[in-house]
PDB file of C-alpha atoms in Angstrom:
ATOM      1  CA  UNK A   1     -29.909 -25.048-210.366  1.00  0.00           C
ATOM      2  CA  UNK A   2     -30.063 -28.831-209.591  1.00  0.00           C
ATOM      3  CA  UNK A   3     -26.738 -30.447-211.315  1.00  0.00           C
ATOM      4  CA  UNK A   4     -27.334 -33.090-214.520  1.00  0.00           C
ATOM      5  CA  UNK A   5     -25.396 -36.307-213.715  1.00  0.00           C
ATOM      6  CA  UNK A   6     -23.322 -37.463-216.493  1.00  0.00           C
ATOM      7  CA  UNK A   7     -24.995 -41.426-216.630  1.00  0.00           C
ATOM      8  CA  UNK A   8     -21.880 -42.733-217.740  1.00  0.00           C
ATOM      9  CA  UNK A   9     -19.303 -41.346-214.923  1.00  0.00           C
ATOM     10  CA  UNK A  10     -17.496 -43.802-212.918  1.00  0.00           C
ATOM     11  CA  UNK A  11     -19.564 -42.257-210.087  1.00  0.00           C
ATOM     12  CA  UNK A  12     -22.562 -43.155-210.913  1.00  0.00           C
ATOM     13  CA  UNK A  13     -21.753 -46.744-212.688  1.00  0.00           C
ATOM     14  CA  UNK A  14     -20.649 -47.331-209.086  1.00  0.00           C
ATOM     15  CA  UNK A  15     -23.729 -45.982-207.919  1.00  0.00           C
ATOM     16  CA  UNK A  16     -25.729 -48.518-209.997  1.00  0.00           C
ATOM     17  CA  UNK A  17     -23.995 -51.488-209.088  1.00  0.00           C
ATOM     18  CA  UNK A  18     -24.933 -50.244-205.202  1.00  0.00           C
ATOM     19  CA  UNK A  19     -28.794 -49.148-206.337  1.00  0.00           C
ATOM     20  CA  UNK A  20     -29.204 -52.470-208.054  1.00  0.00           C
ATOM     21  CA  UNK A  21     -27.433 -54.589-205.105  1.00  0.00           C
ATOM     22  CA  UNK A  22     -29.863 -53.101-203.002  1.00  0.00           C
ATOM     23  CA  UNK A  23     -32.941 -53.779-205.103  1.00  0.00           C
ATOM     24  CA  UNK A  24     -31.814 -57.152-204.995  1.00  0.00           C
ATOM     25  CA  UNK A  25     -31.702 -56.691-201.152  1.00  0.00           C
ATOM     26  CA  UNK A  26     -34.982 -55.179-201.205  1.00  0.00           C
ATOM     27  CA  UNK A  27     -36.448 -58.264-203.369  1.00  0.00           C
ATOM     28  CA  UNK A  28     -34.993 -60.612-201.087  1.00  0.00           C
ATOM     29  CA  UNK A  29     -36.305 -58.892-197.428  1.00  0.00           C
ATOM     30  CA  UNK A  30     -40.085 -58.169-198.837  1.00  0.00           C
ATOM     31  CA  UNK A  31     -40.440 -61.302-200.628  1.00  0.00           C
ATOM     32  CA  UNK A  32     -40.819 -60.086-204.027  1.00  0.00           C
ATOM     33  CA  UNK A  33     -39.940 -60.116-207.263  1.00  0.00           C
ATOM     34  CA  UNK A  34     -38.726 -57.857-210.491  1.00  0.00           C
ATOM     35  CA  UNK A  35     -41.452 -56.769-213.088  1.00  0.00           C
ATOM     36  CA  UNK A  36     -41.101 -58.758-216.018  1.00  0.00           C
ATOM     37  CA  UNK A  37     -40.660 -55.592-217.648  1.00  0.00           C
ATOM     38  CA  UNK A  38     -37.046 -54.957-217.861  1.00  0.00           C
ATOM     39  CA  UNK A  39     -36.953 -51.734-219.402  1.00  0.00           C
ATOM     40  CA  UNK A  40     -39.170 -50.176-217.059  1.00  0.00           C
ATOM     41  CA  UNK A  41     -36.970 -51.793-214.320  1.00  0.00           C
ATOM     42  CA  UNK A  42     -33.992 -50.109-215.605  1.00  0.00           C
ATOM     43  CA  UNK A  43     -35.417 -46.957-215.809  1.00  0.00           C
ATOM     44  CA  UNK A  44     -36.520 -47.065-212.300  1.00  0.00           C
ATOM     45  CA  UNK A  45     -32.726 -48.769-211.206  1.00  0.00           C
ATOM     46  CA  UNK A  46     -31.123 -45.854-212.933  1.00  0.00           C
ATOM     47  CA  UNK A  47     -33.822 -42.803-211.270  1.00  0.00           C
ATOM     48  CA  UNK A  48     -33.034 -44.236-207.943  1.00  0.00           C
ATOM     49  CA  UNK A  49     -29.181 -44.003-208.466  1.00  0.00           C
ATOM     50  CA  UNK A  50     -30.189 -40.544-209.595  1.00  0.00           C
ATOM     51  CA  UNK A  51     -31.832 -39.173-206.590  1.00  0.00           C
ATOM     52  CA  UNK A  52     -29.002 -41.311-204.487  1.00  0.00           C
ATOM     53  CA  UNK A  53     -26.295 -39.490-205.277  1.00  0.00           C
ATOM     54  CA  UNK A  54     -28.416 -36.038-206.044  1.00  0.00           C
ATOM     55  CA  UNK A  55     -29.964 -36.249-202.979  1.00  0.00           C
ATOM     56  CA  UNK A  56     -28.340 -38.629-200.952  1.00  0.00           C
ATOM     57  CA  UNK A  57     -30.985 -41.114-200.416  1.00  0.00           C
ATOM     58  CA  UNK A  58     -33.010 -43.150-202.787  1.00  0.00           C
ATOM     59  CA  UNK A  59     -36.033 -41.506-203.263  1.00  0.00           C
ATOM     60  CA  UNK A  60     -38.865 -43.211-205.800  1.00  0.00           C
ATOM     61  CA  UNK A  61     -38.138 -41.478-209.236  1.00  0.00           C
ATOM     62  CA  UNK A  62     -41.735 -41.545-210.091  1.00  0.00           C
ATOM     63  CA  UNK A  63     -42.183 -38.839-207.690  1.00  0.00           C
ATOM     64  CA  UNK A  64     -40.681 -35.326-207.714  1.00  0.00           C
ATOM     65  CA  UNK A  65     -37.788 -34.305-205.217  1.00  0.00           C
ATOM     66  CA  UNK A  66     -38.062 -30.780-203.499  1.00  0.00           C
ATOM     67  CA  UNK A  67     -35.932 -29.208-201.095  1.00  0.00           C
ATOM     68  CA  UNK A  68     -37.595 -29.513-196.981  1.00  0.00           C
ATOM     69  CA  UNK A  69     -37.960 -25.993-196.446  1.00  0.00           C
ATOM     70  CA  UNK A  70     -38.498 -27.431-192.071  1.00  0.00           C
ATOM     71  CA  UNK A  71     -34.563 -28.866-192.881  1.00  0.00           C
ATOM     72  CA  UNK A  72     -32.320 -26.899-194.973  1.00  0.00           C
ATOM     73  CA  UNK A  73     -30.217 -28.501-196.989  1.00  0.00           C
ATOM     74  CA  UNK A  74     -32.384 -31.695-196.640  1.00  0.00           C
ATOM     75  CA  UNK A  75     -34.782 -33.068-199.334  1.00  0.00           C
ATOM     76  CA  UNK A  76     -38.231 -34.495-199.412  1.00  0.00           C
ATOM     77  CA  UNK A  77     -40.497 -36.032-202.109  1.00  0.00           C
ATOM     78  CA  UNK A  78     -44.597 -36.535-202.055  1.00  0.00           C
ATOM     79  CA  UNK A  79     -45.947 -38.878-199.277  1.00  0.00           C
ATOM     80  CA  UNK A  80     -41.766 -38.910-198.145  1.00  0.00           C
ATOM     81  CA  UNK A  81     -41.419 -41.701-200.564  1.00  0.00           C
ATOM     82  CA  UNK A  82     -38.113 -43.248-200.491  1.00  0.00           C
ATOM     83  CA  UNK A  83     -37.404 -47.083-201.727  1.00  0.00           C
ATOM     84  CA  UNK A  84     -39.295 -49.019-200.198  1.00  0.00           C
ATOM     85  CA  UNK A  85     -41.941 -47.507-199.588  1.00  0.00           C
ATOM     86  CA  UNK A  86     -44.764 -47.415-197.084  1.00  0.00           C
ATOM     87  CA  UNK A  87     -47.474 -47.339-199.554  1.00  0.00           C
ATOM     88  CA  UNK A  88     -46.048 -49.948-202.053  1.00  0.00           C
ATOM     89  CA  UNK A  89     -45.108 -52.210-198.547  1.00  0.00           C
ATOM     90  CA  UNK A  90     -48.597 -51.581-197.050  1.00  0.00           C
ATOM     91  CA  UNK A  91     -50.712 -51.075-199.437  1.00  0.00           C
ATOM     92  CA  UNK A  92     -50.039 -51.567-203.216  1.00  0.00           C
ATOM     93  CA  UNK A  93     -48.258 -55.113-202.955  1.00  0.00           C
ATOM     94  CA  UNK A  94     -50.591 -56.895-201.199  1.00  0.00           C
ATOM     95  CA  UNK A  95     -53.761 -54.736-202.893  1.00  0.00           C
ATOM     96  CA  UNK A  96     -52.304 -54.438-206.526  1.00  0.00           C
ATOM     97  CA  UNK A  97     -49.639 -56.983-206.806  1.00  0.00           C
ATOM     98  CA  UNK A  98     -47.150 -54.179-208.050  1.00  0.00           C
ATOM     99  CA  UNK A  99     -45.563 -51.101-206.790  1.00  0.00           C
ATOM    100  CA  UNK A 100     -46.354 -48.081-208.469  1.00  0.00           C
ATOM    101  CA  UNK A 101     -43.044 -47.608-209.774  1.00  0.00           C
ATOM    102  CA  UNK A 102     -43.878 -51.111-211.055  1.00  0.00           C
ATOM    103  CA  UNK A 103     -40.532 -52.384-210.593  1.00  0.00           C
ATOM    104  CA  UNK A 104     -41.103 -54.835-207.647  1.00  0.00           C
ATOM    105  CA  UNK A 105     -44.354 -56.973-207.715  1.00  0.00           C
ATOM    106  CA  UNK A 106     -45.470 -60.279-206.501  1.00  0.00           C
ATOM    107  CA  UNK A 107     -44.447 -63.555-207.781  1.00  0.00           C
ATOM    108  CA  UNK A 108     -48.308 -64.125-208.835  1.00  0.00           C
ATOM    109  CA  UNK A 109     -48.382 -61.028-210.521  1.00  0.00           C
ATOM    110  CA  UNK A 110     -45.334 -61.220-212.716  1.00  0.00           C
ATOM    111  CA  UNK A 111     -46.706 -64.290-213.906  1.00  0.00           C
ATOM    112  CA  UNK A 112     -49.373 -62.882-214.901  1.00  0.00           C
ATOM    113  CA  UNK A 113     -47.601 -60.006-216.941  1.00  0.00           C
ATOM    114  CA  UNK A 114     -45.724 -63.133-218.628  1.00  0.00           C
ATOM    115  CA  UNK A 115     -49.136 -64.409-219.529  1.00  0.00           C
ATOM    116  CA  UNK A 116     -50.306 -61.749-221.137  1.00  0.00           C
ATOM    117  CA  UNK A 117     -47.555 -60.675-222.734  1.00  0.00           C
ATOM    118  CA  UNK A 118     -47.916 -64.366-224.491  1.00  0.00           C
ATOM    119  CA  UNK A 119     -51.337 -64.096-225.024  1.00  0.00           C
ATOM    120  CA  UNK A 120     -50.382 -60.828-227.314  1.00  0.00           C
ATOM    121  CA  UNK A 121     -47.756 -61.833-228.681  1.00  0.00           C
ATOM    122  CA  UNK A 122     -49.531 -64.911-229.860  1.00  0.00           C
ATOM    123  CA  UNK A 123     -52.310 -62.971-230.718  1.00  0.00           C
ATOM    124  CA  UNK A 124     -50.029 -60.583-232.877  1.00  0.00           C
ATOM    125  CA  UNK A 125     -48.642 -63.598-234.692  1.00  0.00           C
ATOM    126  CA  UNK A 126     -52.262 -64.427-235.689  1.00  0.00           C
ATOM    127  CA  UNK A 127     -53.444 -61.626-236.791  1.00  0.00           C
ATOM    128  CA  UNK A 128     -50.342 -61.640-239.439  1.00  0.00           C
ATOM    129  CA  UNK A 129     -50.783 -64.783-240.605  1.00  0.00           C
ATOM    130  CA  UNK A 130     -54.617 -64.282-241.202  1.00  0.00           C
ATOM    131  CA  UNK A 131     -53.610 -61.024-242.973  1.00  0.00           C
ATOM    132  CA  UNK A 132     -51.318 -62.865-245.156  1.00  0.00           C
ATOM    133  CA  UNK A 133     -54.034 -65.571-246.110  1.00  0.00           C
ATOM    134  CA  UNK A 134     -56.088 -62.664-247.100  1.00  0.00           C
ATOM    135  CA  UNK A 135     -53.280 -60.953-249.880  1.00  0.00           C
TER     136      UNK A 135
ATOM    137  CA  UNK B   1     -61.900 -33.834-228.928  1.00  0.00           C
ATOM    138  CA  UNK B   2     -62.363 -30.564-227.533  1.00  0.00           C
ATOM    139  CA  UNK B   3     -63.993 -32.582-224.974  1.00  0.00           C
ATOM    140  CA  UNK B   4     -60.436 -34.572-224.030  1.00  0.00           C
ATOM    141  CA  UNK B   5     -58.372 -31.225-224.407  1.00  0.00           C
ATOM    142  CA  UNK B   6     -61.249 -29.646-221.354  1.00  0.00           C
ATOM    143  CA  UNK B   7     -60.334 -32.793-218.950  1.00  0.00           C
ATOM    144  CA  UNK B   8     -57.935 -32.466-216.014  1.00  0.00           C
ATOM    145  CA  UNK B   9     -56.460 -36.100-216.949  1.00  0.00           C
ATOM    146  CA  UNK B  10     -56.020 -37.653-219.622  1.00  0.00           C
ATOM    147  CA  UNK B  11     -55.484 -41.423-220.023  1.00  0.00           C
ATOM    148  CA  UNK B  12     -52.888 -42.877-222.265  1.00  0.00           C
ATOM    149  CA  UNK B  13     -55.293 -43.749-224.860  1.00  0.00           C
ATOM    150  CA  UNK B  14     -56.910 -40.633-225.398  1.00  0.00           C
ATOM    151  CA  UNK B  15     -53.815 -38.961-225.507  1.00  0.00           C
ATOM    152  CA  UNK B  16     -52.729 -41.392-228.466  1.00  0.00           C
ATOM    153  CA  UNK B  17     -56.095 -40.059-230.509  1.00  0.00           C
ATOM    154  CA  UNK B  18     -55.449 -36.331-229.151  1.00  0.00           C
ATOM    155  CA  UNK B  19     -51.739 -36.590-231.000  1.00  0.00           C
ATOM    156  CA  UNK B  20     -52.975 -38.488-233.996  1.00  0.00           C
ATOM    157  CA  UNK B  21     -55.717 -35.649-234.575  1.00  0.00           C
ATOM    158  CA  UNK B  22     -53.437 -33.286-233.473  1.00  0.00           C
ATOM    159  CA  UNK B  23     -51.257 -34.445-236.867  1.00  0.00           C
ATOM    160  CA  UNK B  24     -53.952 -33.929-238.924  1.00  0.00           C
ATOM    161  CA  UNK B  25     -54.616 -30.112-237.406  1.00  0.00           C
ATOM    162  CA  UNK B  26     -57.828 -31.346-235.476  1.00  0.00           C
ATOM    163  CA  UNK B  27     -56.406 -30.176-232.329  1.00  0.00           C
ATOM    164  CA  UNK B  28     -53.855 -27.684-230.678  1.00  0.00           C
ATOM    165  CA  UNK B  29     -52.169 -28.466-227.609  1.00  0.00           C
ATOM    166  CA  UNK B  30     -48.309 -28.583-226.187  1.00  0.00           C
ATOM    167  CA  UNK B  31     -46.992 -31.796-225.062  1.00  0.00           C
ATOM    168  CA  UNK B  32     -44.328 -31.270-221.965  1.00  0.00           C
ATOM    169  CA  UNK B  33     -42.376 -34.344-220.715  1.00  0.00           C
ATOM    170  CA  UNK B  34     -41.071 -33.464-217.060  1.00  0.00           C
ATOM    171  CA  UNK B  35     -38.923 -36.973-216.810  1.00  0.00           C
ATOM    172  CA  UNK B  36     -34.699 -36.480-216.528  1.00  0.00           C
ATOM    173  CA  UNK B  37     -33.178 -36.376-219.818  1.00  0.00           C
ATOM    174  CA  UNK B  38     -31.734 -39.284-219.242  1.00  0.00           C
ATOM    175  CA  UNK B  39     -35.606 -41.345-219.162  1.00  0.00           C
ATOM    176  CA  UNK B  40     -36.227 -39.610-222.181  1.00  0.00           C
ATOM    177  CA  UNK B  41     -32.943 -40.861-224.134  1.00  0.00           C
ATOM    178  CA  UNK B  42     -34.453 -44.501-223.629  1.00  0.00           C
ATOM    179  CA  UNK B  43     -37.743 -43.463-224.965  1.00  0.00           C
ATOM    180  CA  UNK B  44     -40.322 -40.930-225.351  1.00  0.00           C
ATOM    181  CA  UNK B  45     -43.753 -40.589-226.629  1.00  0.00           C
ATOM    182  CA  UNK B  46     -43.501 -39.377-230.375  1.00  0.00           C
ATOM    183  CA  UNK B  47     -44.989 -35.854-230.528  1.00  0.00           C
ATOM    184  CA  UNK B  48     -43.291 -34.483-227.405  1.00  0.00           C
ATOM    185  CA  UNK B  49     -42.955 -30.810-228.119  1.00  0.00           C
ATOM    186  CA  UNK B  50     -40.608 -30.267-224.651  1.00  0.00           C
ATOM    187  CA  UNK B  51     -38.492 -31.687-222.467  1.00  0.00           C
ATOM    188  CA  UNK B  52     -38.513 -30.131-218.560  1.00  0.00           C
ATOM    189  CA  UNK B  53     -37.113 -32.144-216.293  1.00  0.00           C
ATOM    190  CA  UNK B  54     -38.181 -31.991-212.577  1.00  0.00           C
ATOM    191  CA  UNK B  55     -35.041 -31.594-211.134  1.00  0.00           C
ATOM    192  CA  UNK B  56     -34.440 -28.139-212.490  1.00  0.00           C
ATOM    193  CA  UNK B  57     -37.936 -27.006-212.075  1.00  0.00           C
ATOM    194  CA  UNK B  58     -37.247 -23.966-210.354  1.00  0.00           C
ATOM    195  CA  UNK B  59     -35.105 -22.852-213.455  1.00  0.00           C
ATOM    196  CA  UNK B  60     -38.075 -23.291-215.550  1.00  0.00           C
ATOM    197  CA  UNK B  61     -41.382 -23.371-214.030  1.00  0.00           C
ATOM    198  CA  UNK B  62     -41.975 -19.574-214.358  1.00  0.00           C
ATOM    199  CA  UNK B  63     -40.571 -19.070-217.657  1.00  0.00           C
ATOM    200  CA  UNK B  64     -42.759 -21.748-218.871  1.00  0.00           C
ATOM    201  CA  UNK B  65     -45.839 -20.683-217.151  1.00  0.00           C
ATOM    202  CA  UNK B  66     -45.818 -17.162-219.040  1.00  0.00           C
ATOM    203  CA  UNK B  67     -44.487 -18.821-222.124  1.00  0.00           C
ATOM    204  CA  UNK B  68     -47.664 -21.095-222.445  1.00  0.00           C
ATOM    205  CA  UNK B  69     -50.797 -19.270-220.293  1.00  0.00           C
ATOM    206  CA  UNK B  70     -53.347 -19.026-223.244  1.00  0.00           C
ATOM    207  CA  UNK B  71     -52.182 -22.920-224.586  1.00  0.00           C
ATOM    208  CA  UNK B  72     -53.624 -25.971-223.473  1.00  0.00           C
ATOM    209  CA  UNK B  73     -50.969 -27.877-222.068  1.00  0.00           C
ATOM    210  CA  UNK B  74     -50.611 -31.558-221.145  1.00  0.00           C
ATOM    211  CA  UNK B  75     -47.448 -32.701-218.615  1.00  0.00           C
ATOM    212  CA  UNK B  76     -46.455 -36.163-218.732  1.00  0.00           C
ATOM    213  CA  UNK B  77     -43.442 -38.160-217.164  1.00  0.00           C
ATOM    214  CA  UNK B  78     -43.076 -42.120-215.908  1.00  0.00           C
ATOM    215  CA  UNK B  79     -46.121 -43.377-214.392  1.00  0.00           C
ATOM    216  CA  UNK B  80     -48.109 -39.842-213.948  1.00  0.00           C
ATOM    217  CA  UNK B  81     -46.951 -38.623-210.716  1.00  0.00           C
ATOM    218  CA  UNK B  82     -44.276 -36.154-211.661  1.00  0.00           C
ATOM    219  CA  UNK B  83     -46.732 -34.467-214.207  1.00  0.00           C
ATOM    220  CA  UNK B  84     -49.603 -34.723-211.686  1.00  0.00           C
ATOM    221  CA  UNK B  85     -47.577 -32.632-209.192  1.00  0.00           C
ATOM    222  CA  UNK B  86     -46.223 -30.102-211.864  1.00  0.00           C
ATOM    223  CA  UNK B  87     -49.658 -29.901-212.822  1.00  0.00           C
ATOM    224  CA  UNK B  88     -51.026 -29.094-209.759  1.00  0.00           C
ATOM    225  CA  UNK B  89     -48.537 -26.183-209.470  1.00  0.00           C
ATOM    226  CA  UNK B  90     -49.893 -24.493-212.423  1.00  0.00           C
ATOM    227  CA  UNK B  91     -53.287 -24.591-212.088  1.00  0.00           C
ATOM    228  CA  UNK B  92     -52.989 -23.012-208.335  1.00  0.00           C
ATOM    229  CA  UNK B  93     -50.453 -20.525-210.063  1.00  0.00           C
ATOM    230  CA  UNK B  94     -53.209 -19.635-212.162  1.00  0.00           C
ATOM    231  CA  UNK B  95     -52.716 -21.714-215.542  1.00  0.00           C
ATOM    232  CA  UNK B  96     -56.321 -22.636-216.620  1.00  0.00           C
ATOM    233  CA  UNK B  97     -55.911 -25.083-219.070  1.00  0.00           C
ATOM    234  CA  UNK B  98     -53.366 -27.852-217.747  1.00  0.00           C
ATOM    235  CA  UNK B  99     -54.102 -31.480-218.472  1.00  0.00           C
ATOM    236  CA  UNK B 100     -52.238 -34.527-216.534  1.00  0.00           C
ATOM    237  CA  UNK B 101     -51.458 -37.937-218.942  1.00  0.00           C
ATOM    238  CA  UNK B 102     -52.458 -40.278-216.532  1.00  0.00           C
ATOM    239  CA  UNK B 103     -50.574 -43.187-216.407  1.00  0.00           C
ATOM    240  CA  UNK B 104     -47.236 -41.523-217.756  1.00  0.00           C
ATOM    241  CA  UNK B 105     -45.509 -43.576-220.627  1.00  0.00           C
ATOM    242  CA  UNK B 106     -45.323 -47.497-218.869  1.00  0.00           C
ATOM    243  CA  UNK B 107     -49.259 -47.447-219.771  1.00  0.00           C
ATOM    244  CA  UNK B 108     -49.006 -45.740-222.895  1.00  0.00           C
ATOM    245  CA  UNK B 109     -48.821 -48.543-226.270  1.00  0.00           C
ATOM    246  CA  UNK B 110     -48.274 -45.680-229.345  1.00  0.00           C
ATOM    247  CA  UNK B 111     -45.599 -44.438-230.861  1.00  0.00           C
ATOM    248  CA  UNK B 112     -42.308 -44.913-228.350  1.00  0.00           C
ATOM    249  CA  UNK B 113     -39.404 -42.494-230.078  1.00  0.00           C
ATOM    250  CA  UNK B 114     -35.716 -43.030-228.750  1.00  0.00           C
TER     251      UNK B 114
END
């Protein structure tokens, strides 16, 4: 049975710092930027530290990890998707704006989520003050 | 809503009226989460019945499998992918009535338990 990491081991808080150093990296090489989203950036930060030291290479947590039956001992995960990827490099940045993790997108994009996260917030603020007027 | 439970996906906000009905006894289904525990600690969707993760699915993808044949199940984890693939595995194992939440929990806007 596949070990449970213990999130708050030395190990793997030293395995963050790396995961998120090289999601900076990644950023920085592709030209993009983080979701605006920062829980859902975490979560991805903290599955790819997960499958880094479980599997020894940073495979996209959104996708399960299965032993390569052609290379024992060796892992593999669905369309071989390790960070980055070939289909968030070739074809859902520049088609979609965001990876499918959604932890990296385009500059354009995250303003966009900023945008709309406005536009409901704003639109949550009015709808409480027009339910007040109504009490 | 018998109509949702005989999909093969489900989207995040059908799912949201399958649990609310689901509360008031208007429909019977198990909701599996397949995400680490650790993704679940920082949030789930309220009215998961288990937790499964992946990573030990060869501990409990059998087990489960016998444990649940004659229920409708529906697997969820991040973004849909995870599920989708455990999913997949059942049905050609022979499950009939396995349902995928598309979209996982980043597109779902109910009730987020931590």
């Amino acid at each position: 049975m596949m070990q449970q990491l213990d999130i708050n081991s030395d190990e793997f808080k030293a395995e963050l710092i790396k995961t998120t150093k090289f999601t900076d990296k990644v950023c920085e090489s592709q030209g993009w930027v983080y979701s605006s989203n920062e829980d859902v950036n975490e979560g991805v930060t903290l599955g790819l530290a997960r499958h880094r030291l479980l599997f020894g290479k940073r495979f996209c947590p959104c996708f399960m990890v299965e032993p390569d039956e052609s290379k024992p001992g060796k892992f593999k995960s669905s369309d071989d998707r390790i960070c980055p990827c070939k289909p968030a490099i070739e074809k859902e940045l520049p088609e979609k704006g965001i990876c499918h993790c959604q932890i990296f997108c385009t500059a354009e994009h995250r303003e966009e989520q900023i945008r709309e996260k406005e536009a409901k917030a704003l639109a949550k603020e009015e709808l409480k003050i027009v339910e007040a007027e109504e009490i | 809503m018998h109509t949702l439970l005989a999909t093969d996906n489900i989207n995040s906000e059908n799912l949201e009226m399958l649990l609310l009905a689901r509360e008031k006894g208007e429909a019977e289904f198990i909701l599996v989460d397949v995400r680490e525990n650790s993704e679940y600690a920082m949030g789930h969707l309220k009215g998961i019945d288990m937790l499964k993760p992946t990573s030990t699915f060869q501990s409990w993808a059998e087990n489960l499998l016998d444990e649940l044949k004659d229920k409708t199940v529906i697997f969820t984890c991040r973004t849909g992918s995870r599920s989708g693939q455990v999913q997949n595995i059942f049905r050609s194992n022979g499950h009939k009535r396995v349902i995928n939440h598309s979209g996982g929990i980043v597109s779902y806007r109910g009730e987020i338990e931590k």
